[in-house]
Short mmCIF file of C-alpha atoms in Angstrom, two decimals:
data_model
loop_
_atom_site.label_atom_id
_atom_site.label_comp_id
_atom_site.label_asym_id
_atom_site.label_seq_id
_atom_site.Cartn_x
_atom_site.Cartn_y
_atom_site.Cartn_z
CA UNK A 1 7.79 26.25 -9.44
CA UNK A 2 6.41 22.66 -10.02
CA UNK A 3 2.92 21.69 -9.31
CA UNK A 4 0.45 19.31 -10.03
CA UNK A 5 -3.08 19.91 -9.48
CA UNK A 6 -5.81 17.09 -9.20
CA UNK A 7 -9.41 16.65 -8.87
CA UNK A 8 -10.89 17.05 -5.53
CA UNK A 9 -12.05 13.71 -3.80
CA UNK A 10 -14.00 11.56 -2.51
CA UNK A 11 -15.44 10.06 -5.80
CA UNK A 12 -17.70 7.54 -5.10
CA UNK A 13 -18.58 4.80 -8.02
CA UNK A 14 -20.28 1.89 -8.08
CA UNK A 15 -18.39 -1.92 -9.29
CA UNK A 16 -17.78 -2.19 -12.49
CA UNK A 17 -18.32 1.81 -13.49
CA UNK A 18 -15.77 3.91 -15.36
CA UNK A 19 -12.83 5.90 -13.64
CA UNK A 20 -11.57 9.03 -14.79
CA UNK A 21 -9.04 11.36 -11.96
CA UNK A 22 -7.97 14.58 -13.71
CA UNK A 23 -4.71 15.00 -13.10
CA UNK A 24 -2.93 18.80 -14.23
CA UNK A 25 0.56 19.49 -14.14
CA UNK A 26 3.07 22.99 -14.71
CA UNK A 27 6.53 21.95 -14.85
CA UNK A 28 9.32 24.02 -16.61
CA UNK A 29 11.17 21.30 -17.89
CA UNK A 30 10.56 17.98 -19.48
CA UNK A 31 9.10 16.16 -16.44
CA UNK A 32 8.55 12.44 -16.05
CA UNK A 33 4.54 11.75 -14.84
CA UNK A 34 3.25 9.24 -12.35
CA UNK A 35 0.39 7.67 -10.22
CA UNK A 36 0.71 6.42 -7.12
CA UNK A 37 -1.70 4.55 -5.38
CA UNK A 38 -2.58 4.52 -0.92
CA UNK A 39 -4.34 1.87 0.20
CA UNK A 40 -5.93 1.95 3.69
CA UNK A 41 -2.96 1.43 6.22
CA UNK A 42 -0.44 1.04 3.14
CA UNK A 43 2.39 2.66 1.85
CA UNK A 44 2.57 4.55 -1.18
CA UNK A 45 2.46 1.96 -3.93
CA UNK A 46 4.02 3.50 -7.67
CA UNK A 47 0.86 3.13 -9.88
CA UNK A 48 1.92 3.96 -13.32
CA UNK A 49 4.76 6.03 -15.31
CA UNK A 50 5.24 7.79 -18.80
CA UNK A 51 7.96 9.20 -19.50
CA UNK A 52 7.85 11.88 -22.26
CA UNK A 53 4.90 12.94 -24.42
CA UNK A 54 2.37 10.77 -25.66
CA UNK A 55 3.39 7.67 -23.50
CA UNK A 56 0.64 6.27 -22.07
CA UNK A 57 1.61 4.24 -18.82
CA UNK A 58 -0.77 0.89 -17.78
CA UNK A 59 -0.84 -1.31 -14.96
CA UNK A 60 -3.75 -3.34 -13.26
CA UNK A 61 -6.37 -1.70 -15.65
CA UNK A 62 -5.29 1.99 -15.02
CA UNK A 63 -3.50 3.62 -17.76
CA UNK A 64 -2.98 7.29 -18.09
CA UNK A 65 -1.50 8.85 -21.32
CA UNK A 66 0.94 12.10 -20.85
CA UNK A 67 -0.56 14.81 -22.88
CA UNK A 68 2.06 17.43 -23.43
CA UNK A 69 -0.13 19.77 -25.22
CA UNK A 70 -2.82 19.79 -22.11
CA UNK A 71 -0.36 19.29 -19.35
CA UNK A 72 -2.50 16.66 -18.35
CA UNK A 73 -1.88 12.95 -16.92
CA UNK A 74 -5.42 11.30 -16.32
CA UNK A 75 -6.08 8.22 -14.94
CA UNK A 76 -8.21 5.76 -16.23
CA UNK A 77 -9.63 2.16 -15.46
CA UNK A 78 -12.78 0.75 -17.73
CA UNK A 79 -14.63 -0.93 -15.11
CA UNK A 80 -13.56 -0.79 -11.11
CA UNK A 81 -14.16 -3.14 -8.42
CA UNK A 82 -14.07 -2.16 -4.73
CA UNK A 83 -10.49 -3.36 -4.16
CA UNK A 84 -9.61 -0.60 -5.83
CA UNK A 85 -10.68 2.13 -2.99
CA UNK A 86 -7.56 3.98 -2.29
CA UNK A 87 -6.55 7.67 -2.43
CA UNK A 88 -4.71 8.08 -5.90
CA UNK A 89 -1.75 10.57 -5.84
CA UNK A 90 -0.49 12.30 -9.23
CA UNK A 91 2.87 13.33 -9.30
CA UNK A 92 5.92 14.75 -11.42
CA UNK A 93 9.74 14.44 -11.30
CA UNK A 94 11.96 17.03 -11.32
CA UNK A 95 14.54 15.54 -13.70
CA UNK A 96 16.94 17.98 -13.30
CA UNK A 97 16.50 18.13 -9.62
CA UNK A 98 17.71 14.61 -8.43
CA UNK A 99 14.83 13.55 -9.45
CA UNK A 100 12.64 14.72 -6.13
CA UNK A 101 8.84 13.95 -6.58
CA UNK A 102 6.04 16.89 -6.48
CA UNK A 103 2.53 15.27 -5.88
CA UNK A 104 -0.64 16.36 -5.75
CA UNK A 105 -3.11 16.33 -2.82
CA UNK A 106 -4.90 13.24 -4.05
CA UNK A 107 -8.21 11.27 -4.58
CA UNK A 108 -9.99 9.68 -2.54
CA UNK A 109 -12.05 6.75 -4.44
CA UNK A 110 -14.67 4.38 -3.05
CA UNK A 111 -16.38 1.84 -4.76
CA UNK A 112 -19.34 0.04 -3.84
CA UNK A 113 -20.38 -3.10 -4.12
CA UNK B 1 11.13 -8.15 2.57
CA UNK B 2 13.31 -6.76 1.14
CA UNK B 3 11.53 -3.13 0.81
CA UNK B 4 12.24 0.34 2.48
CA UNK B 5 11.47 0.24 6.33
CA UNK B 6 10.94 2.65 8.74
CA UNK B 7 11.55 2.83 12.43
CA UNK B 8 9.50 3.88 14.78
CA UNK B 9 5.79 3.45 12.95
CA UNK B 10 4.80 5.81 14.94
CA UNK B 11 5.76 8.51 17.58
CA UNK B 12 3.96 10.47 19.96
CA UNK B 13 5.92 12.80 22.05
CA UNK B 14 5.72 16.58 23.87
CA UNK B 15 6.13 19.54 22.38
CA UNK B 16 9.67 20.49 22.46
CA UNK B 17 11.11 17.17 22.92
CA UNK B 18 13.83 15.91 20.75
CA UNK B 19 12.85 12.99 17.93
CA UNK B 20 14.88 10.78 15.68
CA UNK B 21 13.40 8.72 12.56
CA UNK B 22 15.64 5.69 10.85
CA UNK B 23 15.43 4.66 7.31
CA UNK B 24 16.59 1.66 6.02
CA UNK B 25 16.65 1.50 2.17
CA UNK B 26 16.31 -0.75 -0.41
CA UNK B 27 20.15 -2.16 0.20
CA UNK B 28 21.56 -1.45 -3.65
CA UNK B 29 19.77 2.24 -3.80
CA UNK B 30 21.89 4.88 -4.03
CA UNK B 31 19.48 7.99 -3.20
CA UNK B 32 17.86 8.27 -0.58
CA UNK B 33 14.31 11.26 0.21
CA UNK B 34 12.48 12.40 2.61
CA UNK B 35 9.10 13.93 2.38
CA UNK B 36 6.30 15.07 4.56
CA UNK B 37 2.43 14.09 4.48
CA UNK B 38 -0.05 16.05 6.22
CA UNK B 39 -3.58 14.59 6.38
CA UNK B 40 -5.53 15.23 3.17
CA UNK B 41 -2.25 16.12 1.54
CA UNK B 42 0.52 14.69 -0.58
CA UNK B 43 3.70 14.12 0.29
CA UNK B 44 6.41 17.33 0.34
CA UNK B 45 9.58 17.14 -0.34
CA UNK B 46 12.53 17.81 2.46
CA UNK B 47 15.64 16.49 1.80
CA UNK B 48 17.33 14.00 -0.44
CA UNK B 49 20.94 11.63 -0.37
CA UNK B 50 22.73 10.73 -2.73
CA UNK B 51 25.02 8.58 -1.41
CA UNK B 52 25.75 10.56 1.98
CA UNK B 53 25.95 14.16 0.45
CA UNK B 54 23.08 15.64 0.95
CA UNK B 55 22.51 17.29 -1.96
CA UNK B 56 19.00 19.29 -1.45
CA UNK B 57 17.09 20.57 1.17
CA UNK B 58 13.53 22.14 0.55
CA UNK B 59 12.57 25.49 2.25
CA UNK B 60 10.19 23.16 4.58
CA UNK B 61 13.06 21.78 6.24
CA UNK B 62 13.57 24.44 9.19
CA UNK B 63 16.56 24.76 11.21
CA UNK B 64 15.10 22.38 13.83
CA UNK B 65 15.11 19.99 11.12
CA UNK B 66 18.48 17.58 10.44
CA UNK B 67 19.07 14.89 8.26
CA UNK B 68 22.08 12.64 7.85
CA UNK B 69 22.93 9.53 6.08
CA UNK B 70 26.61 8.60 7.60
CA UNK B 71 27.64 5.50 5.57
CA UNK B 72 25.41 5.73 2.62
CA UNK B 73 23.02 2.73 3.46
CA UNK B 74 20.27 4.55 6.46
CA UNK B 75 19.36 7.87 7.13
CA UNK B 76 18.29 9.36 9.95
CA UNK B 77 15.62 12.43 10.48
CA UNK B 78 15.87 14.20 13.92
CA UNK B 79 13.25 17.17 14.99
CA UNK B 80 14.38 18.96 17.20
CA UNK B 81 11.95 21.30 20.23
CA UNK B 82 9.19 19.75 18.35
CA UNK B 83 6.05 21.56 17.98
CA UNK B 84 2.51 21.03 17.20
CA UNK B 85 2.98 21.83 13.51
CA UNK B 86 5.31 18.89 13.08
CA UNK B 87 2.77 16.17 13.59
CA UNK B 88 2.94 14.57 10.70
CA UNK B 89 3.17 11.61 8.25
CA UNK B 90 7.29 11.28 7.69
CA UNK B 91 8.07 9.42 4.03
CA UNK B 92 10.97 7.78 3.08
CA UNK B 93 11.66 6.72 0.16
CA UNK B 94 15.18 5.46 -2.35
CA UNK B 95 15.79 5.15 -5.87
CA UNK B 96 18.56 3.37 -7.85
CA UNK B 97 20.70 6.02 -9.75
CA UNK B 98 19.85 6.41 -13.33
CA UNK B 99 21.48 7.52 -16.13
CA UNK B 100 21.56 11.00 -17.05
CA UNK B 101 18.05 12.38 -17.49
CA UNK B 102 16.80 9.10 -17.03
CA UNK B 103 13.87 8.83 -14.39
CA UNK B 104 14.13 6.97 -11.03
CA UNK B 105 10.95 5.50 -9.70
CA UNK B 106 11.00 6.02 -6.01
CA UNK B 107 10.08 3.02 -3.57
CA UNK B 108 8.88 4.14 -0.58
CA UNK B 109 8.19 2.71 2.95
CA UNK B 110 5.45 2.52 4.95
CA UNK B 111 6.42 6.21 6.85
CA UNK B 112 6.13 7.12 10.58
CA UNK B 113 3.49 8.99 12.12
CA UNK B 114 4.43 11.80 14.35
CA UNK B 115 2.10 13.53 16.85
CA UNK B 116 3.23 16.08 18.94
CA UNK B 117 0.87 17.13 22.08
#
């Protein structure tokens, strides 16, 4: 079936450093790709979204292109600051499926000051 | 706020007691999921609404496990004998419904915490 796989947490980084969480996917179909963010004592929080191949999804710095050719979804951000600590949660939707959402088992990030 | 809520935030009970969950959705969202966490996990899939059918069930949900959403607006989630291996983070979350093969972007609330002793 579905599955995304992602790279195993914490990362630590300090302010201001570059961001990358590997994000892997298998899907049979033609799956739609997110990130979704957890902050401490928050709900899940939709990140980003691309849609089909090559789309490259952005919000608050992070952007993450779809690679279709690598299965791959990675997350980016240039330069973090410590509000961004959270545990980071790649996931796909099963289109045909009513749309139900397979995640991974997330990243933890800290950032010091 | 106008988000998805949850009722209780969180639940502690005895193994083999009975719980029930509420979910209150985003009022003009048609589809309605529920998912599991676990710590250091993501979120599983169990069930999702559209509208009241209930239209999937994942091999997670056990018989113990029932779902309903009566009127189309909340759902409910009841466990029932509970056991130790349901403690749990329980997510719900609703999504307008899209066009065919379009792509819904689930909003979900803030869960409720199970633990069974």
């Amino acid at each position: 079936g579905d599955s995304v796989t992602q790279m195993e947490g914490p990362v630590t980084l300090s302010e201001e450093a570059f961001l990358t969480i590997n994000c892997t996917y298998t899907a049979t179909g033609y799956p739609s790709l997110f990130w979704y963010v957890q902050y401490p004592g928050e709900g899940l929080q939709l990140l980003l979204k691309a849609t089909k191949a090559d789309d490259k999804g952005s919000n608050k710095g992070f952007e993450a292109t779809y690679r279709k050719e690598t299965t791959s979804f990675h997350l980016e951000k240039g330069s973090v600051q410590v509000s961004d600590s959270a545990v980071y949660f790649c996931a796909l939707s099963d289109g045909g499926g009513g749309f139900k959402t397979i995640f991974g088992a997330g990243t933890r990030l800290f950032v010091k000051a | 706020d106008t988000g998805v809520s949850q009722n209780p935030r969180h639940k502690i009970t005895k193994r083999g007691q009975n719980v029930t969950f509420r979910c209150d959705p985003i009022s003009e969202h048609n589809r309605l999921y529920w998912y599991r966490q676990t710590l250091g996990q993501g979120p599983e899939f169990l069930t999702y609404f559209q509208n009241e059918a209930q239209l999937e069930k994942s091999r997670l949900l056990s018989d113990r496990f029932s779902a309903e959403r009566p009127k189309g607006s909340f759902s409910t989630l009841e466990i029932q004998r509970t056991e130790q291996g349901d403690s749990a983070m329980y997510l719900c979350a609703s999504s307008p419904t899209g066009l065919a093969g379009s792509t819904d972007t689930q909003y979900f609330g803030p869960g409720t915490r199970l633990t069974v002793l």
